[in-house]
XYZ file of C-alpha atoms in Angstrom:
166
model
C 30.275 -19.822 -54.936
C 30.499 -20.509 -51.109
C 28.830 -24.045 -51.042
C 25.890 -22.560 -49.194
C 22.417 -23.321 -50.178
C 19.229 -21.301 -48.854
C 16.247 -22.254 -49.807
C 13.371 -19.388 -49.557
C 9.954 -20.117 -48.909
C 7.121 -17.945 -47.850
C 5.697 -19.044 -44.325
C 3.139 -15.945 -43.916
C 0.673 -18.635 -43.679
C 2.072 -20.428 -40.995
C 2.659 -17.177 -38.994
C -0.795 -15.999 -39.536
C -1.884 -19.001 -38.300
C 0.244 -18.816 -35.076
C -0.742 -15.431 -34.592
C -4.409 -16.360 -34.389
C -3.861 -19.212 -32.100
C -1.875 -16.789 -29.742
C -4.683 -14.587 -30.047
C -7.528 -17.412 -29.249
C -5.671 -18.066 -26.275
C -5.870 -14.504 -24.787
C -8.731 -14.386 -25.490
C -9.796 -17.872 -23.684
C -7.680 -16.653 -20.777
C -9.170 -13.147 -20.936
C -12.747 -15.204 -20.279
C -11.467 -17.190 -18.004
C -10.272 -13.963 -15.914
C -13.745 -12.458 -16.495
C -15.353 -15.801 -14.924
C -13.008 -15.759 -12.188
C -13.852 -12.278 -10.822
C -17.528 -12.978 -11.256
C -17.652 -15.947 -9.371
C -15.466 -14.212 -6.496
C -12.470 -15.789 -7.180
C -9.977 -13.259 -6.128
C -6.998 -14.897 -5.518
C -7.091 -16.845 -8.942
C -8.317 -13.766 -10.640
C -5.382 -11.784 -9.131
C -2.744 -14.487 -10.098
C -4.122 -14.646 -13.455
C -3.979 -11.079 -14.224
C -0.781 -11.008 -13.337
C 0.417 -13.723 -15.143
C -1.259 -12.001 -18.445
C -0.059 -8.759 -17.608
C -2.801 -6.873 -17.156
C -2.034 -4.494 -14.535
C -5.924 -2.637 -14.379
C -7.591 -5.744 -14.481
C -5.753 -6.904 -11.201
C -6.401 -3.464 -9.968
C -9.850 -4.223 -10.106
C -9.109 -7.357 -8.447
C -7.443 -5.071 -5.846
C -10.380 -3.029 -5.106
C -12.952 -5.901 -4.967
C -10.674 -7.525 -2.138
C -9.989 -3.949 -0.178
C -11.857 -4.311 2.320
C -10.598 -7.663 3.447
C -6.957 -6.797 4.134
C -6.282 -10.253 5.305
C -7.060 -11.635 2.128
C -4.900 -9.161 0.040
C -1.731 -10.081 2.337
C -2.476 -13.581 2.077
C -2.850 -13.698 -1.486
C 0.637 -11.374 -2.023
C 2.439 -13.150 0.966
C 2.290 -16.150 -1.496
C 4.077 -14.222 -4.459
C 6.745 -15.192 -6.324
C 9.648 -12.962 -6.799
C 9.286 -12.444 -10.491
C 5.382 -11.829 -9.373
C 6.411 -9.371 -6.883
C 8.626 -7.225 -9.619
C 5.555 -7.192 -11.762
C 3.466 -6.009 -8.905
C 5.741 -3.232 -8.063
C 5.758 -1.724 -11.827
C 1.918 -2.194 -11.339
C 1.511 -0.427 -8.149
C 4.493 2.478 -9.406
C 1.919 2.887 -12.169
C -1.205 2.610 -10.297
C 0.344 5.134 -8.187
C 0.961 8.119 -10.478
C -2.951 8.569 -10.627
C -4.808 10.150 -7.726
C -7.817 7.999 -8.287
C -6.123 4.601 -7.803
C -3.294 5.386 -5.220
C -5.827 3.878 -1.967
C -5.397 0.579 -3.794
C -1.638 1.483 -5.157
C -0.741 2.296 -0.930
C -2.844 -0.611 0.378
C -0.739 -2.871 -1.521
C 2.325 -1.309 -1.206
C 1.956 -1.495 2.459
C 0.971 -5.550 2.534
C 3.918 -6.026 0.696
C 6.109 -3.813 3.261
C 4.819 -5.757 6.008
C 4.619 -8.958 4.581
C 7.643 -11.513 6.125
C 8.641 -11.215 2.835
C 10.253 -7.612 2.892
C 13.369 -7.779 3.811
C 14.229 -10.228 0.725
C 12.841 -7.895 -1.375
C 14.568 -5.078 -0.080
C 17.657 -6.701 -0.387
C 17.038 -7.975 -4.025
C 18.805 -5.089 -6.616
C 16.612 -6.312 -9.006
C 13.588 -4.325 -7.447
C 15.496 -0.942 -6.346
C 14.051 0.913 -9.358
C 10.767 -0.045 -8.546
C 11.242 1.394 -5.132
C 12.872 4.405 -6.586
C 10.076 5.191 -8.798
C 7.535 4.911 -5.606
C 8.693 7.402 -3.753
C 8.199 10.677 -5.796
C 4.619 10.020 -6.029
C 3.913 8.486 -2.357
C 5.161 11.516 -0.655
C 2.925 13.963 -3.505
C 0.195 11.889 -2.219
C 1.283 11.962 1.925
C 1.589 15.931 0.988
C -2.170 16.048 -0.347
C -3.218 13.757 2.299
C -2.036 15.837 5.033
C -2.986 19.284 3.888
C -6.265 17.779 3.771
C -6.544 16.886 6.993
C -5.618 20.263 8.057
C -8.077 21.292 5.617
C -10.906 19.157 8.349
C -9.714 20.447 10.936
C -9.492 23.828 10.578
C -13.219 23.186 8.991
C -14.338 20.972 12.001
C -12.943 23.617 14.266
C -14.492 26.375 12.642
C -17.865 24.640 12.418
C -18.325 23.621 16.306
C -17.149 27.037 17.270
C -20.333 28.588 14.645
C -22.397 26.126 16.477
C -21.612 27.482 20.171
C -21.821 30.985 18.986
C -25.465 30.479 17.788
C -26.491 28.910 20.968
């Protein structure tokens, strides 16, 4: 006998019940995202996915603020570094997919000229995030280039059908 004595009991209840309160608070926080992006709420929305981890809700943030590229640097000029790293794994993800890299390179490219850059360049904690960005940026700059040969050569051939029909 070592003098120790456990006592046992069963506390599945108690974690059940902790799971479900965990789960009503997604949940309430899920709504609250939802409410956010109706109401046009982007920064809040966009701080709130990525606080709950949600990296294709924010992109939907993303794409609802495109078009105003002020907004988008303001709102990631204002991120925190453990924000930032969370971003980057977004964006490294976003980025693998042809559909979503517009949005993955928009925000890539706030964040590389944001005053914040050269801290975040400097901080080893990001490097594989960087790393994993490049392989599929310059896949992308590849497509993106061949087709604007592609134009061209189209463009070129189509002005010089139109003289010849004249």
């Amino acid at each position: 006998s070592s003098g120790i004595n456990a006592e046992y009991g069963d506390i599945t209840a108690e974690e059940e019940a902790e799971e479900m309160r965990r789960e009503e608070v997604q949940s309430g926080q899920q709504q609250e995202l939802s409410n956010l992006v109706r109401q046009g709420d982007y920064p809040a929305a966009f701080a709130l996915s990525l606080a709950l981890g949600m990296p294709y809700k924010c992109l939907t943030v993303i794409e609802k603020i495109q078009e105003e590229e002020d907004a988008l640097k303001d709102i990631i000029t204002d991120l925190a570094s453990d924000q930032v790293d969370t971003l980057l794994g977004y964006i490294a993800t976003w980025n693998t997919n042809s559909r979503h890299t517009v949005a993955a390179q928009r925000v890539l490219h706030c964040l590389l000229s944001s005053a914040q850059f050269p801290r975040l360049a400097a901080d080893t904690k990001l490097k594989h995030h960087w790393e994993a960005l490049i392989p599929y940026t310059e896949r992308h700059l590849e497509r993106w280039t061949r087709l604007q040969q592609q134009s061209t050569i189209l463009s070129y051939t189509w002005s010089r059908m139109k003289l010849t029909q004249v």
